[in-house]
Each structure stands twice: as C-alpha cells, then as structure tokens.
C-alpha cells in the first residue's frame, strides 16, 4: 500500500547528494517534497518510518540488464528480473535490446517488448534500442519512440538475431546517432584479436581467460574512439573488464571525445584466481580478470573514471551454462557467457568497497546517481532530493547473509556468488513512496528517454 500522505522516512544515515547525514525525508504523491534535519518534521495524520541507524539510500539505477523476454523467457523475464531488482534495492532498470525475440532493433520490436512488459514490472523500466547492420533507418524512429540509446557489438553477440557491426556499419550508425543526438553504448571486443587468441576448450578457467585477452578490449576501444572522433558521436563503453583501456579513455576525453565507461560488480569483487575449474557460473564476456587488474579498476573507480557500476545481468538456463551439478560438462568455451547478479550487486560492491575504505556515498554515486546521469534521468532518479521520485532503500550496512542461489528471485538458480557471505542487507525498497511487496500487484512504470536528455559531459 502507498504511504498515507504525506509521509516521512527518518534515518540517522541518509545518503544525500551532499553526503551522509541524519535527515527526515518528506514524501508526497510519490515524490520527495523536502529533505530536512533529523527529527524536525511532523507528519500529523501521515506515516512516520523511523529507520534508526539503518541507512537510507536512493534506489539504484541499473542501466545494463538483459531481461530476455519475449522469446527467451525461460532464461529470465520481466516479473522475475524486476522482482530480483527490487529485492536488491534497484528501483529502475534499462533493458538491453538483445536476447529477446524479436530484438529491439525496430519500432515494431520495441512495441512487442513494451506490450509484453505491461503489468509485470516491480520496478520502473526503460529500453535500449539496438544498432545492427542494415538498420540505420530505424534509429531515428526508435529514438523518437523513447529508447535511451543504441547498443552495438563490435564482436559476435552470441545470438544470431543481433549481429555485430563491422567498421562501415559502425561508422554509419555513429554518424546517424550523432545527427539525432543519441547515445551509443558499445560492447567493445575486437573479433580479429579474439580469432587470433588460443582457443582451448575445457574446464580450466585459465584457458578461457587466454581466449579473451585484454588486447581484444584495447583494440576495439581504440577503433571505437577513432570513429567517435570522426563522427562526433557520444559513446559509452559497456562492462569494462580490462584496466588497459583506461589510458585510451583518458586521452580521448582530453581530446574532446564524448566518452563514458562503466564496469560491473563481478569485475570489482571476483578474480580469475578464485574461479574453480568447471564453474561456468563465472563465465562472462569480457571475462573476469586477475586480482591486479581488479585493483586497477578500483583505483580508476575511486578517481572518477567510470560513470557507473551496473550489473550486466545476463542469465540463462542451467543447461546452457553447462554446469556440472546439472549434468553439464563445465566447458568454459561452450557454456553461455553471462553473470546472474541483479539482486546482489549492492551488497557485493558494498562488501568490497567497505574493505577498501569507501563509503556508502561512494556506492550511491557509482550505482545510482551516475547511471541516472548516463541515461538522462537526473532530477527524477538517482538522488534523495526534492523533486525526485521517492525511490528509496532501507539498507543495513552491517547485515551479513550467505548467498543461496535457489533463494534469489531471478528465474534460474545460478550465480557465481553462491556460497559467499556478503555484507549489506536490503530491508525495504520503496518505489515512488510505496513499499514494494512482491506478494501484491506490481506497479512499476515504463519510462521513455527525456526529450532533452543530451548531456554534453564527456566523463
């Protein structure tokens, strides 16, 4: 049920745009009306929720989620993905254009996606479009229809209905996106480098890691940045796993290229040295790299080089992961590549961030404020501030729990975090001032790109 109006949520640890401090947050009609000193607001006939020392965070914004529905609903779906999001403190997701059938590469495909999602979403959601060979004419209509930007792969995507772009395709797509003011989001691995890498099937993670070398990312990012310079497009590098790309991004920004980048919880919290042979729950592309690389990603994150930390939640059925416990071979080369982690991103990142001396305000900047800025939702999402949607999370930063894959809300019981103890527990998630109760009816809304969301910021 929604709060009686108005309502106040009180916390001694409210994470605000100015930092963490005690505060009262006044909610009216689903929005934050006022942020005031702790204990100062009187609600009369309204409701008061006093969280005590439990932290109050803005709802997370996850701009990299593969929902896969329709077409591959057995992999995931809107109901299960958004239920997992809410349980993990995520109040807004942006759905990727592939792994569903049809993909979101035409207005008709977008319409199918939107219709399928109706009445199923426990959180707010928007949609990315796709830029693939031959659909340049579809980009402007999709942009007008409200997609948040366009995803392209520079290497094969893994599904036939979403082919990767060659150099000429990329040039044409970025030129068109520059013309219409759209954001290009790119899976950056170079197919020639991948083809030249050793391809050794089997259960040893080290062999899979050798098949996706850091050079595949650096070559692809270098090519993308050259094309962005020529076309003037605004580009965003998805799921950076290799710290070797960071100098390229710094140089490009200095030269005026409008480029941002993200990384993911699994690159920040897991390491190649920890991956057991045959445990293909850890497989993703680009791959989880070694501990030294992980440390370098954390340094870059602390220095503000990533605009966002987002899940890249890309689950599949256990049989496609070839997991030995489900009778599979454990062959990393043949298994589906994708990490299932939508519900666990916040505690996973907080567990490691706290160990490294970071604060909840840092985590909010990486996982809420930054992603909202990326997709033009600043002012409505990503902050506890007047005028924003009352998307809020009661988060116990000291709560510990063990991860049991079968107890998570996403559709299939597979995650590389299984068996781990994480610190930080989501106690309640509010969407526009209403506590999300997955035993009731879902009330998430479908979002479209704000008409004026064309940030000029390059980092």
PDB file of N, CA, C and O in Angstrom, residues 213-272:
ATOM      1  N   UNK A 213      41.697 -12.096 -24.452  1.00  0.00           N
ATOM      2  CA  UNK A 213      42.791 -11.313 -23.859  1.00  0.00           C
ATOM      3  C   UNK A 213      42.431  -9.831 -23.726  1.00  0.00           C
ATOM      4  O   UNK A 213      41.545  -9.318 -24.429  1.00  0.00           O
ATOM      5  N   UNK A 214      43.132  -9.124 -22.857  1.00  0.00           N
ATOM      6  CA  UNK A 214      42.896  -7.684 -22.725  1.00  0.00           C
ATOM      7  C   UNK A 214      43.049  -6.925 -24.032  1.00  0.00           C
ATOM      8  O   UNK A 214      42.383  -5.909 -24.259  1.00  0.00           O
ATOM      9  N   UNK A 215      43.923  -7.423 -24.902  1.00  0.00           N
ATOM     10  CA  UNK A 215      44.114  -6.750 -26.185  1.00  0.00           C
ATOM     11  C   UNK A 215      42.871  -6.671 -27.034  1.00  0.00           C
ATOM     12  O   UNK A 215      42.743  -5.774 -27.880  1.00  0.00           O
ATOM     13  N   UNK A 216      41.934  -7.585 -26.842  1.00  0.00           N
ATOM     14  CA  UNK A 216      40.679  -7.515 -27.587  1.00  0.00           C
ATOM     15  C   UNK A 216      39.889  -6.271 -27.188  1.00  0.00           C
ATOM     16  O   UNK A 216      39.246  -5.633 -28.036  1.00  0.00           O
ATOM     17  N   UNK A 217      39.944  -5.926 -25.905  1.00  0.00           N
ATOM     18  CA  UNK A 217      39.250  -4.720 -25.464  1.00  0.00           C
ATOM     19  C   UNK A 217      39.972  -3.459 -25.919  1.00  0.00           C
ATOM     20  O   UNK A 217      39.339  -2.510 -26.404  1.00  0.00           O
ATOM     21  N   UNK A 218      41.286  -3.424 -25.771  1.00  0.00           N
ATOM     22  CA  UNK A 218      42.007  -2.201 -26.140  1.00  0.00           C
ATOM     23  C   UNK A 218      41.910  -1.925 -27.632  1.00  0.00           C
ATOM     24  O   UNK A 218      41.732  -0.775 -28.054  1.00  0.00           O
ATOM     25  N   UNK A 219      42.002  -2.962 -28.462  1.00  0.00           N
ATOM     26  CA  UNK A 219      41.895  -2.755 -29.909  1.00  0.00           C
ATOM     27  C   UNK A 219      40.510  -2.245 -30.280  1.00  0.00           C
ATOM     28  O   UNK A 219      40.364  -1.334 -31.117  1.00  0.00           O
ATOM     29  N   UNK A 220      39.486  -2.819 -29.685  1.00  0.00           N
ATOM     30  CA  UNK A 220      38.124  -2.400 -30.005  1.00  0.00           C
ATOM     31  C   UNK A 220      37.853  -0.976 -29.532  1.00  0.00           C
ATOM     32  O   UNK A 220      37.236  -0.176 -30.244  1.00  0.00           O
ATOM     33  N   UNK A 221      38.308  -0.646 -28.320  1.00  0.00           N
ATOM     34  CA  UNK A 221      38.091   0.708 -27.810  1.00  0.00           C
ATOM     35  C   UNK A 221      38.846   1.731 -28.652  1.00  0.00           C
ATOM     36  O   UNK A 221      38.315   2.810 -28.965  1.00  0.00           O
ATOM     37  N   UNK A 222      40.052   1.404 -29.068  1.00  0.00           N
ATOM     38  CA  UNK A 222      40.811   2.328 -29.908  1.00  0.00           C
ATOM     39  C   UNK A 222      40.083   2.596 -31.223  1.00  0.00           C
ATOM     40  O   UNK A 222      39.983   3.754 -31.678  1.00  0.00           O
ATOM     41  N   UNK A 223      39.559   1.528 -31.829  1.00  0.00           N
ATOM     42  CA  UNK A 223      38.804   1.685 -33.081  1.00  0.00           C
ATOM     43  C   UNK A 223      37.543   2.510 -32.852  1.00  0.00           C
ATOM     44  O   UNK A 223      37.218   3.417 -33.638  1.00  0.00           O
ATOM     45  N   UNK A 224      36.838   2.225 -31.779  1.00  0.00           N
ATOM     46  CA  UNK A 224      35.614   2.966 -31.480  1.00  0.00           C
ATOM     47  C   UNK A 224      35.911   4.446 -31.274  1.00  0.00           C
ATOM     48  O   UNK A 224      35.185   5.313 -31.794  1.00  0.00           O
ATOM     49  N   UNK A 225      36.957   4.763 -30.540  1.00  0.00           N
ATOM     50  CA  UNK A 225      37.275   6.163 -30.265  1.00  0.00           C
ATOM     51  C   UNK A 225      37.674   6.912 -31.525  1.00  0.00           C
ATOM     52  O   UNK A 225      37.328   8.089 -31.699  1.00  0.00           O
ATOM     53  N   UNK A 226      38.376   6.234 -32.427  1.00  0.00           N
ATOM     54  CA  UNK A 226      38.704   6.882 -33.704  1.00  0.00           C
ATOM     55  C   UNK A 226      37.420   7.212 -34.473  1.00  0.00           C
ATOM     56  O   UNK A 226      37.286   8.305 -35.059  1.00  0.00           O
ATOM     57  N   UNK A 227      36.478   6.293 -34.454  1.00  0.00           N
ATOM     58  CA  UNK A 227      35.220   6.518 -35.172  1.00  0.00           C
ATOM     59  C   UNK A 227      34.399   7.602 -34.496  1.00  0.00           C
ATOM     60  O   UNK A 227      33.757   8.427 -35.162  1.00  0.00           O
ATOM     61  N   UNK A 228      34.407   7.620 -33.171  1.00  0.00           N
ATOM     62  CA  UNK A 228      33.675   8.663 -32.446  1.00  0.00           C
ATOM     63  C   UNK A 228      34.253  10.042 -32.735  1.00  0.00           C
ATOM     64  O   UNK A 228      33.515  11.027 -32.862  1.00  0.00           O
ATOM     65  N   UNK A 229      35.584  10.132 -32.850  1.00  0.00           N
ATOM     66  CA  UNK A 229      36.207  11.419 -33.189  1.00  0.00           C
ATOM     67  C   UNK A 229      35.716  11.916 -34.548  1.00  0.00           C
ATOM     68  O   UNK A 229      35.392  13.092 -34.719  1.00  0.00           O
ATOM     69  N   UNK A 230      35.677  11.009 -35.519  1.00  0.00           N
ATOM     70  CA  UNK A 230      35.269  11.411 -36.876  1.00  0.00           C
ATOM     71  C   UNK A 230      33.804  11.811 -36.939  1.00  0.00           C
ATOM     72  O   UNK A 230      33.440  12.747 -37.655  1.00  0.00           O
ATOM     73  N   UNK A 231      32.960  11.103 -36.222  1.00  0.00           N
ATOM     74  CA  UNK A 231      31.518  11.307 -36.360  1.00  0.00           C
ATOM     75  C   UNK A 231      30.951  12.300 -35.355  1.00  0.00           C
ATOM     76  O   UNK A 231      29.844  12.819 -35.560  1.00  0.00           O
ATOM     77  N   UNK A 232      31.667  12.536 -34.262  1.00  0.00           N
ATOM     78  CA  UNK A 232      31.142  13.407 -33.214  1.00  0.00           C
ATOM     79  C   UNK A 232      30.129  12.741 -32.313  1.00  0.00           C
ATOM     80  O   UNK A 232      29.441  13.417 -31.534  1.00  0.00           O
ATOM     81  N   UNK A 233      30.016  11.421 -32.377  1.00  0.00           N
ATOM     82  CA  UNK A 233      29.022  10.711 -31.578  1.00  0.00           C
ATOM     83  C   UNK A 233      29.408  10.682 -30.110  1.00  0.00           C
ATOM     84  O   UNK A 233      30.592  10.718 -29.751  1.00  0.00           O
ATOM     85  N   UNK A 234      28.403  10.605 -29.272  1.00  0.00           N
ATOM     86  CA  UNK A 234      28.600  10.375 -27.848  1.00  0.00           C
ATOM     87  C   UNK A 234      28.558   8.874 -27.621  1.00  0.00           C
ATOM     88  O   UNK A 234      27.589   8.205 -28.000  1.00  0.00           O
ATOM     89  N   UNK A 235      29.623   8.324 -27.010  1.00  0.00           N
ATOM     90  CA  UNK A 235      29.733   6.869 -26.881  1.00  0.00           C
ATOM     91  C   UNK A 235      29.974   6.488 -25.424  1.00  0.00           C
ATOM     92  O   UNK A 235      30.554   7.242 -24.638  1.00  0.00           O
ATOM     93  N   UNK A 236      29.531   5.292 -25.105  1.00  0.00           N
ATOM     94  CA  UNK A 236      29.673   4.750 -23.753  1.00  0.00           C
ATOM     95  C   UNK A 236      30.179   3.323 -23.882  1.00  0.00           C
ATOM     96  O   UNK A 236      29.600   2.514 -24.614  1.00  0.00           O
ATOM     97  N   UNK A 237      31.276   3.016 -23.169  1.00  0.00           N
ATOM     98  CA  UNK A 237      31.871   1.684 -23.221  1.00  0.00           C
ATOM     99  C   UNK A 237      31.242   0.820 -22.139  1.00  0.00           C
ATOM    100  O   UNK A 237      31.304   1.141 -20.954  1.00  0.00           O
ATOM    101  N   UNK A 238      30.644  -0.276 -22.562  1.00  0.00           N
ATOM    102  CA  UNK A 238      29.991  -1.179 -21.635  1.00  0.00           C
ATOM    103  C   UNK A 238      31.005  -2.089 -20.937  1.00  0.00           C
ATOM    104  O   UNK A 238      32.075  -2.371 -21.470  1.00  0.00           O
ATOM    105  N   UNK A 239      30.635  -2.536 -19.749  1.00  0.00           N
ATOM    106  CA  UNK A 239      31.318  -3.596 -18.976  1.00  0.00           C
ATOM    107  C   UNK A 239      32.843  -3.660 -19.204  1.00  0.00           C
ATOM    108  O   UNK A 239      33.363  -4.671 -19.685  1.00  0.00           O
ATOM    109  N   UNK A 240      33.529  -2.597 -18.862  1.00  0.00           N
ATOM    110  CA  UNK A 240      34.994  -2.606 -18.974  1.00  0.00           C
ATOM    111  C   UNK A 240      35.547  -3.609 -17.966  1.00  0.00           C
ATOM    112  O   UNK A 240      35.352  -3.484 -16.754  1.00  0.00           O
ATOM    113  N   UNK A 241      36.253  -4.613 -18.472  1.00  0.00           N
ATOM    114  CA  UNK A 241      36.873  -5.601 -17.591  1.00  0.00           C
ATOM    115  C   UNK A 241      38.373  -5.410 -17.491  1.00  0.00           C
ATOM    116  O   UNK A 241      38.995  -5.842 -16.522  1.00  0.00           O
ATOM    117  N   UNK A 242      38.982  -4.777 -18.488  1.00  0.00           N
ATOM    118  CA  UNK A 242      40.428  -4.640 -18.540  1.00  0.00           C
ATOM    119  C   UNK A 242      40.849  -3.206 -18.247  1.00  0.00           C
ATOM    120  O   UNK A 242      40.454  -2.271 -18.953  1.00  0.00           O
ATOM    121  N   UNK A 243      41.694  -3.041 -17.238  1.00  0.00           N
ATOM    122  CA  UNK A 243      42.197  -1.708 -16.906  1.00  0.00           C
ATOM    123  C   UNK A 243      43.090  -1.146 -18.005  1.00  0.00           C
ATOM    124  O   UNK A 243      43.371   0.057 -18.007  1.00  0.00           O
ATOM    125  N   UNK A 244      43.515  -1.968 -18.954  1.00  0.00           N
ATOM    126  CA  UNK A 244      44.385  -1.494 -20.029  1.00  0.00           C
ATOM    127  C   UNK A 244      43.700  -0.475 -20.936  1.00  0.00           C
ATOM    128  O   UNK A 244      44.379   0.268 -21.653  1.00  0.00           O
ATOM    129  N   UNK A 245      42.345  -0.418 -20.931  1.00  0.00           N
ATOM    130  CA  UNK A 245      41.661   0.556 -21.784  1.00  0.00           C
ATOM    131  C   UNK A 245      41.645   1.950 -21.169  1.00  0.00           C
ATOM    132  O   UNK A 245      41.367   2.936 -21.865  1.00  0.00           O
ATOM    133  N   UNK A 246      41.946   2.066 -19.893  1.00  0.00           N
ATOM    134  CA  UNK A 246      41.754   3.344 -19.209  1.00  0.00           C
ATOM    135  C   UNK A 246      42.608   4.472 -19.777  1.00  0.00           C
ATOM    136  O   UNK A 246      42.120   5.600 -19.943  1.00  0.00           O
ATOM    137  N   UNK A 247      43.893   4.246 -20.110  1.00  0.00           N
ATOM    138  CA  UNK A 247      44.658   5.345 -20.713  1.00  0.00           C
ATOM    139  C   UNK A 247      44.064   5.839 -22.037  1.00  0.00           C
ATOM    140  O   UNK A 247      44.124   7.040 -22.336  1.00  0.00           O
ATOM    141  N   UNK A 248      43.482   4.928 -22.819  1.00  0.00           N
ATOM    142  CA  UNK A 248      42.841   5.341 -24.073  1.00  0.00           C
ATOM    143  C   UNK A 248      41.667   6.273 -23.798  1.00  0.00           C
ATOM    144  O   UNK A 248      41.467   7.268 -24.508  1.00  0.00           O
ATOM    145  N   UNK A 249      40.889   5.957 -22.779  1.00  0.00           N
ATOM    146  CA  UNK A 249      39.729   6.782 -22.454  1.00  0.00           C
ATOM    147  C   UNK A 249      40.160   8.152 -21.941  1.00  0.00           C
ATOM    148  O   UNK A 249      39.578   9.176 -22.317  1.00  0.00           O
ATOM    149  N   UNK A 250      41.193   8.168 -21.107  1.00  0.00           N
ATOM    150  CA  UNK A 250      41.673   9.456 -20.586  1.00  0.00           C
ATOM    151  C   UNK A 250      42.132  10.359 -21.730  1.00  0.00           C
ATOM    152  O   UNK A 250      41.804  11.552 -21.779  1.00  0.00           O
ATOM    153  N   UNK A 251      42.910   9.793 -22.635  1.00  0.00           N
ATOM    154  CA  UNK A 251      43.434  10.584 -23.750  1.00  0.00           C
ATOM    155  C   UNK A 251      42.299  11.095 -24.635  1.00  0.00           C
ATOM    156  O   UNK A 251      42.294  12.260 -25.068  1.00  0.00           O
ATOM    157  N   UNK A 252      41.332  10.248 -24.899  1.00  0.00           N
ATOM    158  CA  UNK A 252      40.218  10.656 -25.748  1.00  0.00           C
ATOM    159  C   UNK A 252      39.427  11.793 -25.121  1.00  0.00           C
ATOM    160  O   UNK A 252      39.037  12.754 -25.802  1.00  0.00           O
ATOM    161  N   UNK A 253      39.187  11.720 -23.821  1.00  0.00           N
ATOM    162  CA  UNK A 253      38.456  12.801 -23.152  1.00  0.00           C
ATOM    163  C   UNK A 253      39.233  14.103 -23.221  1.00  0.00           C
ATOM    164  O   UNK A 253      38.654  15.179 -23.437  1.00  0.00           O
ATOM    165  N   UNK A 254      40.544  14.020 -23.036  1.00  0.00           N
ATOM    166  CA  UNK A 254      41.374  15.227 -23.141  1.00  0.00           C
ATOM    167  C   UNK A 254      41.277  15.853 -24.521  1.00  0.00           C
ATOM    168  O   UNK A 254      41.397  17.074 -24.667  1.00  0.00           O
ATOM    169  N   UNK A 255      41.040  15.018 -25.529  1.00  0.00           N
ATOM    170  CA  UNK A 255      40.936  15.500 -26.905  1.00  0.00           C
ATOM    171  C   UNK A 255      39.510  15.890 -27.278  1.00  0.00           C
ATOM    172  O   UNK A 255      39.245  16.254 -28.425  1.00  0.00           O
ATOM    173  N   UNK A 256      38.590  15.802 -26.332  1.00  0.00           N
ATOM    174  CA  UNK A 256      37.228  16.265 -26.571  1.00  0.00           C
ATOM    175  C   UNK A 256      36.243  15.212 -27.021  1.00  0.00           C
ATOM    176  O   UNK A 256      35.093  15.544 -27.340  1.00  0.00           O
ATOM    177  N   UNK A 257      36.649  13.948 -27.060  1.00  0.00           N
ATOM    178  CA  UNK A 257      35.704  12.890 -27.409  1.00  0.00           C
ATOM    179  C   UNK A 257      34.728  12.717 -26.253  1.00  0.00           C
ATOM    180  O   UNK A 257      35.114  12.663 -25.087  1.00  0.00           O
ATOM    181  N   UNK A 258      33.459  12.616 -26.581  1.00  0.00           N
ATOM    182  CA  UNK A 258      32.432  12.443 -25.556  1.00  0.00           C
ATOM    183  C   UNK A 258      32.292  10.947 -25.265  1.00  0.00           C
ATOM    184  O   UNK A 258      31.535  10.242 -25.919  1.00  0.00           O
ATOM    185  N   UNK A 259      33.038  10.485 -24.267  1.00  0.00           N
ATOM    186  CA  UNK A 259      33.056   9.059 -23.970  1.00  0.00           C
ATOM    187  C   UNK A 259      32.952   8.848 -22.462  1.00  0.00           C
ATOM    188  O   UNK A 259      33.597   9.539 -21.674  1.00  0.00           O
ATOM    189  N   UNK A 260      32.097   7.909 -22.083  1.00  0.00           N
ATOM    190  CA  UNK A 260      31.982   7.457 -20.708  1.00  0.00           C
ATOM    191  C   UNK A 260      32.197   5.953 -20.698  1.00  0.00           C
ATOM    192  O   UNK A 260      32.243   5.301 -21.746  1.00  0.00           O
ATOM    193  N   UNK A 261      32.302   5.407 -19.499  1.00  0.00           N
ATOM    194  CA  UNK A 261      32.516   3.968 -19.376  1.00  0.00           C
ATOM    195  C   UNK A 261      31.902   3.482 -18.077  1.00  0.00           C
ATOM    196  O   UNK A 261      31.707   4.244 -17.130  1.00  0.00           O
ATOM    197  N   UNK A 262      31.615   2.197 -18.058  1.00  0.00           N
ATOM    198  CA  UNK A 262      31.092   1.538 -16.864  1.00  0.00           C
ATOM    199  C   UNK A 262      31.920   0.294 -16.582  1.00  0.00           C
ATOM    200  O   UNK A 262      32.624  -0.230 -17.451  1.00  0.00           O
ATOM    201  N   UNK A 263      31.830  -0.169 -15.346  1.00  0.00           N
ATOM    202  CA  UNK A 263      32.297  -1.506 -15.025  1.00  0.00           C
ATOM    203  C   UNK A 263      31.204  -2.186 -14.215  1.00  0.00           C
ATOM    204  O   UNK A 263      30.127  -1.623 -14.007  1.00  0.00           O
ATOM    205  N   UNK A 264      31.463  -3.411 -13.753  1.00  0.00           N
ATOM    206  CA  UNK A 264      30.405  -4.242 -13.181  1.00  0.00           C
ATOM    207  C   UNK A 264      30.837  -4.824 -11.847  1.00  0.00           C
ATOM    208  O   UNK A 264      32.035  -4.992 -11.592  1.00  0.00           O
ATOM    209  N   UNK A 265      29.879  -5.183 -11.004  1.00  0.00           N
ATOM    210  CA  UNK A 265      30.233  -5.764  -9.706  1.00  0.00           C
ATOM    211  C   UNK A 265      31.147  -6.972  -9.798  1.00  0.00           C
ATOM    212  O   UNK A 265      32.068  -7.131  -8.973  1.00  0.00           O
ATOM    213  N   UNK A 266      30.935  -7.841 -10.805  1.00  0.00           N
ATOM    214  CA  UNK A 266      31.757  -9.053 -10.858  1.00  0.00           C
ATOM    215  C   UNK A 266      33.216  -8.752 -11.181  1.00  0.00           C
ATOM    216  O   UNK A 266      34.107  -9.479 -10.743  1.00  0.00           O
ATOM    217  N   UNK A 267      33.492  -7.679 -11.918  1.00  0.00           N
ATOM    218  CA  UNK A 267      34.883  -7.321 -12.189  1.00  0.00           C
ATOM    219  C   UNK A 267      35.549  -6.690 -10.966  1.00  0.00           C
ATOM    220  O   UNK A 267      36.777  -6.706 -10.836  1.00  0.00           O
ATOM    221  N   UNK A 268      34.737  -6.115 -10.081  1.00  0.00           N
ATOM    222  CA  UNK A 268      35.249  -5.445  -8.891  1.00  0.00           C
ATOM    223  C   UNK A 268      35.351  -6.366  -7.682  1.00  0.00           C
ATOM    224  O   UNK A 268      36.079  -6.055  -6.723  1.00  0.00           O
ATOM    225  N   UNK A 269      34.625  -7.475  -7.687  1.00  0.00           N
ATOM    226  CA  UNK A 269      34.541  -8.307  -6.489  1.00  0.00           C
ATOM    227  C   UNK A 269      35.051  -9.725  -6.681  1.00  0.00           C
ATOM    228  O   UNK A 269      35.323 -10.416  -5.692  1.00  0.00           O
ATOM    229  N   UNK A 270      35.183 -10.173  -7.908  1.00  0.00           N
ATOM    230  CA  UNK A 270      35.666 -11.519  -8.192  1.00  0.00           C
ATOM    231  C   UNK A 270      37.015 -11.419  -8.910  1.00  0.00           C
ATOM    232  O   UNK A 270      37.363 -10.367  -9.442  1.00  0.00           O
ATOM    233  N   UNK A 271      37.756 -12.512  -8.937  1.00  0.00           N
ATOM    234  CA  UNK A 271      39.060 -12.520  -9.601  1.00  0.00           C
ATOM    235  C   UNK A 271      39.317 -13.895 -10.204  1.00  0.00           C
ATOM    236  O   UNK A 271      38.825 -14.917  -9.702  1.00  0.00           O
ATOM    237  N   UNK A 272      40.084 -13.899 -11.276  1.00  0.00           N
ATOM    238  CA  UNK A 272      40.358 -15.140 -12.003  1.00  0.00           C
ATOM    239  C   UNK A 272      40.950 -16.209 -11.100  1.00  0.00           C
ATOM    240  O   UNK A 272      40.658 -17.408 -11.253  1.00  0.00           O
TER     241      UNK A 272
END
